[in-house]
Amino acid sequence: MTKATEKIDALLARLEQTGADPQRLDALRRTQSFKRSWVELAQTLVEIRRDSSYEAWGYEDFYKYCTQELFLKRGTVDKLTVSYSTLKRLAPSVLQWDGVEREIPSYQAVDYFSKAMGATTERGGRAANDAMPTPPPREVIKDLRHAVFDEGQSVAELRRRFDPILRPRPAGAEVLDAINKAMVTARKLAELLPDVDGLTDKRIATTEKALGALRQDLEELAAPLREKLERPRKRTAKNAASRE
């Protein structure tokens, strides 16, 4: 049992004894069974945020309530609430599944689906700042929906299968990856050399000098590639900021 789980159990017991707000108790109970029933927790979070119930419990901010009382990070809360809203809007029948006879997709998989669909939150904002830049073709949407809701694929499987289609890597990305790996390997080798028995100080010094020169050459190759790949991200971030 994690420390967060222990704290939730203790808080729940204390609030039950004092006759706390039923909705507050319900949120804690559903947090306890989060992994088994994320849909129920997400629904409760959406309702708490909609009603601003957390204010009556002594919290000025919805996310403070989630982090301090439910021990849920903001990113997790956003994924949960967006995923629930996505199900409600695009796949409402899933909300009726019992999770046993028909397994409910993970919230991470639904979050991936929502980003691919360019989903928006109930408050009108984008589902996430890494949503797909353009809507995918209809056939891709059909395959993705089937993978999420019928095949129950994990988010890792979805990324391997659909990222090359939905998020094609820009030219130069693979080259930069290879350069970065080479730089890391060169650095690690330089760090290991002094621990190798039998190598003379002269050999170590010569090799370290050569590895240093190699890393400098690699950095000179990497710098323009990084700048090239960073430009679209900066434009996207700037455009997103201007819409807020």
Short mmCIF file of N, CA and C in Angstrom, two decimals, residues 18-173:
data_model
loop_
_atom_site.label_atom_id
_atom_site.label_comp_id
_atom_site.label_asym_id
_atom_site.label_seq_id
_atom_site.Cartn_x
_atom_site.Cartn_y
_atom_site.Cartn_z
N THR A 18 -17.14 12.00 10.86
CA THR A 18 -17.65 13.36 11.13
C THR A 18 -18.85 13.72 10.26
N GLY A 19 -19.30 12.76 9.43
CA GLY A 19 -20.47 13.01 8.60
C GLY A 19 -20.22 14.03 7.51
N ALA A 20 -19.12 13.87 6.79
CA ALA A 20 -18.74 14.84 5.75
C ALA A 20 -19.70 14.77 4.56
N ASP A 21 -19.54 15.75 3.68
CA ASP A 21 -20.35 15.84 2.46
C ASP A 21 -20.27 14.52 1.69
N PRO A 22 -21.42 13.91 1.32
CA PRO A 22 -21.42 12.63 0.60
C PRO A 22 -20.62 12.67 -0.70
N GLN A 23 -20.67 13.79 -1.41
CA GLN A 23 -19.92 13.88 -2.67
C GLN A 23 -18.42 13.84 -2.42
N ARG A 24 -18.00 14.48 -1.33
CA ARG A 24 -16.58 14.47 -0.96
C ARG A 24 -16.13 13.05 -0.62
N LEU A 25 -16.95 12.33 0.14
CA LEU A 25 -16.63 10.95 0.50
C LEU A 25 -16.61 10.06 -0.75
N ASP A 26 -17.53 10.33 -1.66
CA ASP A 26 -17.62 9.54 -2.88
C ASP A 26 -16.36 9.70 -3.72
N ALA A 27 -15.84 10.94 -3.79
CA ALA A 27 -14.61 11.18 -4.56
C ALA A 27 -13.44 10.40 -3.98
N LEU A 28 -13.34 10.37 -2.64
CA LEU A 28 -12.27 9.63 -1.99
C LEU A 28 -12.40 8.13 -2.23
N ARG A 29 -13.63 7.61 -2.12
CA ARG A 29 -13.83 6.18 -2.33
C ARG A 29 -13.49 5.77 -3.76
N ARG A 30 -13.87 6.61 -4.69
CA ARG A 30 -13.61 6.28 -6.09
C ARG A 30 -12.13 6.44 -6.44
N THR A 31 -11.46 7.32 -5.72
CA THR A 31 -10.02 7.43 -5.90
C THR A 31 -9.34 6.14 -5.44
N GLN A 32 -9.87 5.53 -4.37
CA GLN A 32 -9.32 4.27 -3.87
C GLN A 32 -9.36 3.18 -4.95
N SER A 33 -10.42 3.20 -5.72
CA SER A 33 -10.58 2.17 -6.76
C SER A 33 -10.27 2.71 -8.15
N PHE A 34 -9.37 3.67 -8.19
CA PHE A 34 -9.04 4.39 -9.42
C PHE A 34 -8.67 3.45 -10.57
N LYS A 35 -7.73 2.57 -10.34
CA LYS A 35 -7.25 1.70 -11.41
C LYS A 35 -8.36 0.80 -11.94
N ARG A 36 -9.27 0.42 -11.06
CA ARG A 36 -10.36 -0.49 -11.46
C ARG A 36 -11.51 0.27 -12.11
N SER A 37 -11.70 1.49 -11.73
CA SER A 37 -12.89 2.19 -12.18
C SER A 37 -12.60 3.67 -12.42
N TRP A 38 -11.75 3.97 -13.39
CA TRP A 38 -11.38 5.36 -13.64
C TRP A 38 -12.55 6.17 -14.16
N VAL A 39 -13.48 5.53 -14.85
CA VAL A 39 -14.62 6.26 -15.40
C VAL A 39 -15.46 6.88 -14.29
N GLU A 40 -15.69 6.12 -13.22
CA GLU A 40 -16.49 6.63 -12.11
C GLU A 40 -15.78 7.81 -11.43
N LEU A 41 -14.47 7.68 -11.24
CA LEU A 41 -13.71 8.78 -10.64
C LEU A 41 -13.76 10.00 -11.55
N ALA A 42 -13.55 9.80 -12.85
CA ALA A 42 -13.55 10.92 -13.79
C ALA A 42 -14.90 11.63 -13.80
N GLN A 43 -15.97 10.86 -13.75
CA GLN A 43 -17.30 11.46 -13.70
C GLN A 43 -17.47 12.33 -12.46
N THR A 44 -17.01 11.80 -11.33
CA THR A 44 -17.11 12.57 -10.08
C THR A 44 -16.29 13.85 -10.16
N LEU A 45 -15.08 13.77 -10.72
CA LEU A 45 -14.24 14.96 -10.84
C LEU A 45 -14.89 16.01 -11.73
N VAL A 46 -15.47 15.57 -12.83
CA VAL A 46 -16.16 16.50 -13.73
C VAL A 46 -17.31 17.20 -13.00
N GLU A 47 -18.05 16.45 -12.21
CA GLU A 47 -19.19 17.02 -11.47
C GLU A 47 -18.72 17.98 -10.38
N ILE A 48 -17.63 17.61 -9.69
CA ILE A 48 -17.09 18.48 -8.64
C ILE A 48 -16.61 19.79 -9.22
N ARG A 49 -15.91 19.71 -10.35
CA ARG A 49 -15.44 20.95 -10.99
C ARG A 49 -16.61 21.78 -11.50
N ARG A 50 -17.60 21.11 -12.09
CA ARG A 50 -18.77 21.83 -12.61
C ARG A 50 -19.52 22.57 -11.50
N ASP A 51 -19.67 21.91 -10.37
CA ASP A 51 -20.44 22.50 -9.26
C ASP A 51 -19.59 23.35 -8.31
N SER A 52 -18.26 23.36 -8.54
CA SER A 52 -17.34 24.06 -7.62
C SER A 52 -17.52 23.58 -6.18
N SER A 53 -17.79 22.28 -6.02
CA SER A 53 -18.04 21.71 -4.69
C SER A 53 -16.84 21.86 -3.77
N TYR A 54 -15.65 21.87 -4.35
CA TYR A 54 -14.43 21.93 -3.55
C TYR A 54 -14.35 23.19 -2.70
N GLU A 55 -15.05 24.25 -3.12
CA GLU A 55 -15.01 25.51 -2.36
C GLU A 55 -15.62 25.33 -0.97
N ALA A 56 -16.68 24.52 -0.89
CA ALA A 56 -17.33 24.27 0.40
C ALA A 56 -16.47 23.40 1.31
N TRP A 57 -15.46 22.77 0.73
CA TRP A 57 -14.57 21.89 1.50
C TRP A 57 -13.28 22.59 1.89
N GLY A 58 -13.20 23.89 1.63
CA GLY A 58 -12.05 24.67 2.05
C GLY A 58 -10.96 24.82 1.01
N TYR A 59 -11.26 24.53 -0.24
CA TYR A 59 -10.26 24.66 -1.30
C TYR A 59 -10.68 25.78 -2.26
N GLU A 60 -9.73 26.65 -2.58
CA GLU A 60 -10.02 27.76 -3.49
C GLU A 60 -9.93 27.33 -4.95
N ASP A 61 -9.19 26.25 -5.19
CA ASP A 61 -8.90 25.85 -6.56
C ASP A 61 -9.16 24.36 -6.73
N PHE A 62 -9.72 24.00 -7.88
CA PHE A 62 -10.05 22.60 -8.17
C PHE A 62 -8.81 21.72 -8.16
N TYR A 63 -7.73 22.20 -8.76
CA TYR A 63 -6.52 21.38 -8.83
C TYR A 63 -5.85 21.23 -7.47
N LYS A 64 -5.94 22.25 -6.62
CA LYS A 64 -5.42 22.11 -5.26
C LYS A 64 -6.17 21.02 -4.51
N TYR A 65 -7.47 21.00 -4.68
CA TYR A 65 -8.29 19.95 -4.05
C TYR A 65 -7.82 18.57 -4.53
N CYS A 66 -7.61 18.43 -5.83
CA CYS A 66 -7.22 17.14 -6.40
C CYS A 66 -5.85 16.69 -5.90
N THR A 67 -4.89 17.63 -5.85
CA THR A 67 -3.54 17.24 -5.45
C THR A 67 -3.41 17.05 -3.94
N GLN A 68 -4.07 17.91 -3.18
CA GLN A 68 -3.90 17.87 -1.72
C GLN A 68 -4.79 16.84 -1.03
N GLU A 69 -5.96 16.59 -1.58
CA GLU A 69 -6.87 15.64 -0.92
C GLU A 69 -6.92 14.29 -1.61
N LEU A 70 -6.90 14.29 -2.94
CA LEU A 70 -7.00 13.04 -3.68
C LEU A 70 -5.63 12.52 -4.12
N PHE A 71 -4.58 13.34 -3.98
CA PHE A 71 -3.22 12.96 -4.36
C PHE A 71 -3.15 12.59 -5.85
N LEU A 72 -3.84 13.38 -6.65
CA LEU A 72 -3.84 13.22 -8.10
C LEU A 72 -3.13 14.42 -8.72
N LYS A 73 -2.17 14.15 -9.58
CA LYS A 73 -1.45 15.24 -10.24
C LYS A 73 -2.36 15.91 -11.28
N ARG A 74 -2.04 17.17 -11.53
CA ARG A 74 -2.86 17.95 -12.47
C ARG A 74 -2.95 17.28 -13.84
N GLY A 75 -1.82 16.76 -14.32
CA GLY A 75 -1.83 16.11 -15.62
C GLY A 75 -2.76 14.91 -15.64
N THR A 76 -2.77 14.14 -14.55
CA THR A 76 -3.66 12.98 -14.46
C THR A 76 -5.11 13.42 -14.43
N VAL A 77 -5.39 14.47 -13.66
CA VAL A 77 -6.76 15.00 -13.57
C VAL A 77 -7.25 15.45 -14.94
N ASP A 78 -6.39 16.16 -15.68
CA ASP A 78 -6.77 16.63 -17.01
C ASP A 78 -7.07 15.47 -17.94
N LYS A 79 -6.22 14.44 -17.90
CA LYS A 79 -6.44 13.29 -18.77
C LYS A 79 -7.74 12.57 -18.41
N LEU A 80 -8.00 12.45 -17.11
CA LEU A 80 -9.23 11.78 -16.67
C LEU A 80 -10.46 12.53 -17.14
N THR A 81 -10.50 13.83 -16.87
CA THR A 81 -11.70 14.60 -17.20
C THR A 81 -11.89 14.73 -18.70
N VAL A 82 -10.81 14.93 -19.44
CA VAL A 82 -10.93 15.01 -20.89
C VAL A 82 -11.36 13.67 -21.47
N SER A 83 -10.80 12.57 -20.95
CA SER A 83 -11.16 11.24 -21.45
C SER A 83 -12.62 10.94 -21.18
N TYR A 84 -13.10 11.31 -20.00
CA TYR A 84 -14.51 11.09 -19.68
C TYR A 84 -15.40 11.91 -20.63
N SER A 85 -15.04 13.17 -20.84
CA SER A 85 -15.82 14.03 -21.73
C SER A 85 -15.80 13.48 -23.15
N THR A 86 -14.67 12.89 -23.55
CA THR A 86 -14.57 12.29 -24.88
C THR A 86 -15.51 11.11 -25.01
N LEU A 87 -15.54 10.24 -23.99
CA LEU A 87 -16.46 9.11 -24.02
C LEU A 87 -17.91 9.59 -24.08
N LYS A 88 -18.21 10.57 -23.28
CA LYS A 88 -19.59 11.08 -23.21
C LYS A 88 -20.03 11.65 -24.56
N ARG A 89 -19.08 12.26 -25.26
CA ARG A 89 -19.41 12.93 -26.51
C ARG A 89 -19.31 12.02 -27.73
N LEU A 90 -18.26 11.16 -27.76
CA LEU A 90 -17.99 10.39 -28.96
C LEU A 90 -18.26 8.89 -28.83
N ALA A 91 -18.32 8.38 -27.61
CA ALA A 91 -18.58 6.95 -27.42
C ALA A 91 -19.40 6.73 -26.15
N PRO A 92 -20.60 7.30 -26.08
CA PRO A 92 -21.39 7.23 -24.84
C PRO A 92 -21.75 5.82 -24.40
N SER A 93 -21.83 4.89 -25.34
CA SER A 93 -22.21 3.52 -24.97
C SER A 93 -21.17 2.88 -24.05
N VAL A 94 -19.91 3.32 -24.15
CA VAL A 94 -18.85 2.76 -23.32
C VAL A 94 -19.12 3.05 -21.84
N LEU A 95 -19.79 4.14 -21.55
CA LEU A 95 -20.08 4.50 -20.16
C LEU A 95 -21.02 3.50 -19.50
N GLN A 96 -21.68 2.67 -20.31
CA GLN A 96 -22.59 1.67 -19.76
C GLN A 96 -21.91 0.32 -19.56
N TRP A 97 -20.67 0.18 -20.01
CA TRP A 97 -19.97 -1.09 -19.85
C TRP A 97 -19.65 -1.32 -18.38
N ASP A 98 -19.70 -2.61 -17.98
CA ASP A 98 -19.47 -2.92 -16.56
C ASP A 98 -18.00 -3.11 -16.22
N GLY A 99 -17.14 -3.13 -17.22
CA GLY A 99 -15.71 -3.31 -16.97
C GLY A 99 -15.30 -4.76 -16.77
N VAL A 100 -16.26 -5.66 -16.77
CA VAL A 100 -15.97 -7.09 -16.59
C VAL A 100 -16.29 -7.84 -17.87
N GLU A 101 -17.57 -7.82 -18.24
CA GLU A 101 -17.97 -8.47 -19.49
C GLU A 101 -17.35 -7.78 -20.69
N ARG A 102 -17.30 -6.45 -20.62
CA ARG A 102 -16.61 -5.66 -21.64
C ARG A 102 -15.66 -4.74 -20.93
N GLU A 103 -14.38 -4.90 -21.22
CA GLU A 103 -13.36 -4.12 -20.51
C GLU A 103 -13.35 -2.68 -21.00
N ILE A 104 -13.34 -1.77 -20.04
CA ILE A 104 -13.30 -0.35 -20.37
C ILE A 104 -11.87 0.03 -20.76
N PRO A 105 -11.67 0.75 -21.86
CA PRO A 105 -10.31 1.15 -22.24
C PRO A 105 -9.68 1.99 -21.13
N SER A 106 -8.36 1.96 -21.07
CA SER A 106 -7.67 2.78 -20.07
C SER A 106 -7.88 4.25 -20.40
N TYR A 107 -7.78 5.09 -19.36
CA TYR A 107 -7.96 6.52 -19.62
C TYR A 107 -6.84 7.06 -20.49
N GLN A 108 -5.64 6.42 -20.43
CA GLN A 108 -4.55 6.86 -21.28
C GLN A 108 -4.88 6.62 -22.76
N ALA A 109 -5.50 5.45 -23.03
CA ALA A 109 -5.87 5.13 -24.42
C ALA A 109 -6.96 6.08 -24.91
N VAL A 110 -7.93 6.38 -24.05
CA VAL A 110 -9.00 7.30 -24.44
C VAL A 110 -8.44 8.71 -24.62
N ASP A 111 -7.47 9.08 -23.79
CA ASP A 111 -6.82 10.38 -23.92
C ASP A 111 -6.11 10.48 -25.27
N TYR A 112 -5.45 9.40 -25.67
CA TYR A 112 -4.79 9.37 -26.98
C TYR A 112 -5.82 9.56 -28.09
N PHE A 113 -6.95 8.87 -27.95
CA PHE A 113 -8.04 8.98 -28.93
C PHE A 113 -8.57 10.41 -28.98
N SER A 114 -8.72 11.03 -27.81
CA SER A 114 -9.27 12.39 -27.77
C SER A 114 -8.33 13.38 -28.45
N LYS A 115 -7.02 13.19 -28.26
CA LYS A 115 -6.06 14.08 -28.91
C LYS A 115 -6.09 13.89 -30.43
N ALA A 116 -6.24 12.65 -30.86
CA ALA A 116 -6.31 12.38 -32.29
C ALA A 116 -7.54 13.02 -32.91
N MET A 117 -8.62 13.08 -32.12
CA MET A 117 -9.87 13.67 -32.61
C MET A 117 -9.89 15.18 -32.45
N GLY A 118 -8.83 15.74 -31.81
CA GLY A 118 -8.82 17.18 -31.58
C GLY A 118 -9.89 17.58 -30.60
N ALA A 119 -10.10 16.73 -29.56
CA ALA A 119 -11.18 16.95 -28.61
C ALA A 119 -10.97 18.24 -27.84
N THR A 120 -12.08 18.81 -27.36
CA THR A 120 -12.03 20.00 -26.52
C THR A 120 -12.57 19.65 -25.16
N THR A 121 -12.17 20.41 -24.18
CA THR A 121 -12.66 20.20 -22.82
C THR A 121 -14.06 20.78 -22.70
N GLU A 122 -14.72 20.47 -21.57
CA GLU A 122 -16.07 20.98 -21.36
C GLU A 122 -16.08 22.50 -21.22
N ARG A 123 -14.90 23.08 -20.95
CA ARG A 123 -14.82 24.54 -20.80
C ARG A 123 -14.39 25.22 -22.10
N GLY A 124 -14.29 24.40 -23.18
CA GLY A 124 -14.06 24.99 -24.49
C GLY A 124 -12.62 25.02 -24.93
N GLY A 125 -11.67 24.64 -24.08
CA GLY A 125 -10.26 24.65 -24.46
C GLY A 125 -9.86 23.37 -25.15
N ARG A 126 -8.65 23.37 -25.64
CA ARG A 126 -8.13 22.16 -26.26
C ARG A 126 -7.95 21.08 -25.21
N ALA A 127 -8.11 19.84 -25.63
CA ALA A 127 -7.96 18.73 -24.71
C ALA A 127 -6.56 18.66 -24.15
N ALA A 128 -5.58 19.00 -24.95
CA ALA A 128 -4.19 18.99 -24.48
C ALA A 128 -3.36 19.74 -25.50
N ASN A 129 -2.21 20.27 -25.04
CA ASN A 129 -1.39 21.07 -25.93
C ASN A 129 -0.63 20.22 -26.93
N ASP A 130 -0.73 18.89 -26.82
CA ASP A 130 -0.07 18.03 -27.80
C ASP A 130 -1.10 17.31 -28.66
N ALA A 131 -2.28 17.91 -28.82
CA ALA A 131 -3.28 17.33 -29.70
C ALA A 131 -2.73 17.26 -31.12
N MET A 132 -3.27 16.33 -31.93
CA MET A 132 -2.80 16.18 -33.29
C MET A 132 -3.04 17.47 -34.07
N PRO A 133 -2.08 17.88 -34.90
CA PRO A 133 -2.18 19.17 -35.59
C PRO A 133 -3.36 19.27 -36.54
N THR A 134 -3.70 18.17 -37.23
CA THR A 134 -4.81 18.18 -38.17
C THR A 134 -5.65 16.93 -37.96
N PRO A 135 -6.97 17.00 -38.23
CA PRO A 135 -7.81 15.81 -38.07
C PRO A 135 -7.33 14.68 -38.97
N PRO A 136 -7.30 13.46 -38.46
CA PRO A 136 -6.84 12.34 -39.27
C PRO A 136 -7.89 11.93 -40.29
N PRO A 137 -7.50 11.21 -41.34
CA PRO A 137 -8.47 10.73 -42.33
C PRO A 137 -9.52 9.83 -41.68
N ARG A 138 -10.68 9.75 -42.31
CA ARG A 138 -11.79 8.99 -41.75
C ARG A 138 -11.42 7.52 -41.52
N GLU A 139 -10.68 6.94 -42.44
CA GLU A 139 -10.30 5.53 -42.30
C GLU A 139 -9.39 5.32 -41.09
N VAL A 140 -8.51 6.28 -40.84
CA VAL A 140 -7.62 6.20 -39.68
C VAL A 140 -8.43 6.31 -38.40
N ILE A 141 -9.41 7.22 -38.38
CA ILE A 141 -10.27 7.36 -37.21
C ILE A 141 -11.00 6.05 -36.92
N LYS A 142 -11.50 5.43 -37.98
CA LYS A 142 -12.21 4.15 -37.83
C LYS A 142 -11.30 3.09 -37.23
N ASP A 143 -10.08 2.99 -37.74
CA ASP A 143 -9.13 1.99 -37.23
C ASP A 143 -8.73 2.30 -35.78
N LEU A 144 -8.53 3.59 -35.49
CA LEU A 144 -8.15 3.98 -34.14
C LEU A 144 -9.28 3.69 -33.15
N ARG A 145 -10.49 4.01 -33.52
CA ARG A 145 -11.65 3.74 -32.66
C ARG A 145 -11.75 2.24 -32.37
N HIS A 146 -11.55 1.44 -33.39
CA HIS A 146 -11.63 -0.01 -33.22
C HIS A 146 -10.51 -0.50 -32.30
N ALA A 147 -9.32 0.05 -32.47
CA ALA A 147 -8.18 -0.36 -31.65
C ALA A 147 -8.40 -0.01 -30.18
N VAL A 148 -9.00 1.15 -29.92
CA VAL A 148 -9.22 1.60 -28.54
C VAL A 148 -10.37 0.87 -27.89
N PHE A 149 -11.52 0.84 -28.56
CA PHE A 149 -12.74 0.38 -27.90
C PHE A 149 -13.06 -1.10 -28.13
N ASP A 150 -12.60 -1.67 -29.23
CA ASP A 150 -12.89 -3.08 -29.49
C ASP A 150 -11.70 -3.99 -29.16
N GLU A 151 -10.51 -3.54 -29.53
CA GLU A 151 -9.33 -4.36 -29.27
C GLU A 151 -8.74 -4.09 -27.89
N GLY A 152 -9.05 -2.93 -27.31
CA GLY A 152 -8.54 -2.60 -25.98
C GLY A 152 -7.04 -2.43 -25.94
N GLN A 153 -6.45 -1.89 -26.99
CA GLN A 153 -5.01 -1.74 -27.04
C GLN A 153 -4.53 -0.70 -26.03
N SER A 154 -3.35 -0.94 -25.50
CA SER A 154 -2.75 0.01 -24.55
C SER A 154 -2.26 1.24 -25.30
N VAL A 155 -1.97 2.30 -24.55
CA VAL A 155 -1.50 3.52 -25.19
C VAL A 155 -0.15 3.29 -25.86
N ALA A 156 0.68 2.41 -25.31
CA ALA A 156 1.97 2.10 -25.93
C ALA A 156 1.76 1.44 -27.29
N GLU A 157 0.79 0.52 -27.35
CA GLU A 157 0.49 -0.14 -28.63
C GLU A 157 -0.09 0.85 -29.63
N LEU A 158 -0.93 1.76 -29.14
CA LEU A 158 -1.52 2.77 -30.03
C LEU A 158 -0.45 3.68 -30.61
N ARG A 159 0.51 4.06 -29.76
CA ARG A 159 1.57 4.95 -30.25
C ARG A 159 2.40 4.26 -31.33
N ARG A 160 2.75 2.99 -31.08
CA ARG A 160 3.56 2.28 -32.08
C ARG A 160 2.81 2.15 -33.40
N ARG A 161 1.52 1.95 -33.31
CA ARG A 161 0.72 1.69 -34.51
C ARG A 161 0.31 2.96 -35.24
N PHE A 162 -0.05 4.00 -34.49
CA PHE A 162 -0.67 5.17 -35.12
C PHE A 162 0.21 6.42 -35.15
N ASP A 163 1.22 6.51 -34.31
CA ASP A 163 2.06 7.71 -34.32
C ASP A 163 2.70 7.98 -35.68
N PRO A 164 3.18 6.93 -36.38
CA PRO A 164 3.77 7.22 -37.71
C PRO A 164 2.77 7.85 -38.68
N ILE A 165 1.46 7.61 -38.43
CA ILE A 165 0.43 8.18 -39.30
C ILE A 165 -0.02 9.53 -38.77
N LEU A 166 -0.29 9.58 -37.46
CA LEU A 166 -0.85 10.79 -36.86
C LEU A 166 0.21 11.83 -36.55
N ARG A 167 1.41 11.35 -36.21
CA ARG A 167 2.49 12.26 -35.83
C ARG A 167 3.78 11.88 -36.57
N PRO A 168 3.78 12.01 -37.88
CA PRO A 168 5.00 11.66 -38.62
C PRO A 168 6.17 12.52 -38.16
N ARG A 169 7.31 11.88 -37.96
CA ARG A 169 8.48 12.61 -37.48
C ARG A 169 9.04 13.50 -38.59
N PRO A 170 9.41 14.73 -38.25
CA PRO A 170 9.94 15.65 -39.27
C PRO A 170 11.29 15.18 -39.78
N ALA A 171 11.64 15.63 -40.97
CA ALA A 171 12.93 15.28 -41.56
C ALA A 171 14.06 15.74 -40.65
N GLY A 172 14.99 14.87 -40.42
CA GLY A 172 16.13 15.21 -39.57
C GLY A 172 16.03 14.68 -38.15
N ALA A 173 14.82 14.26 -37.73
CA ALA A 173 14.62 13.81 -36.35
C ALA A 173 15.41 12.54 -36.06
#
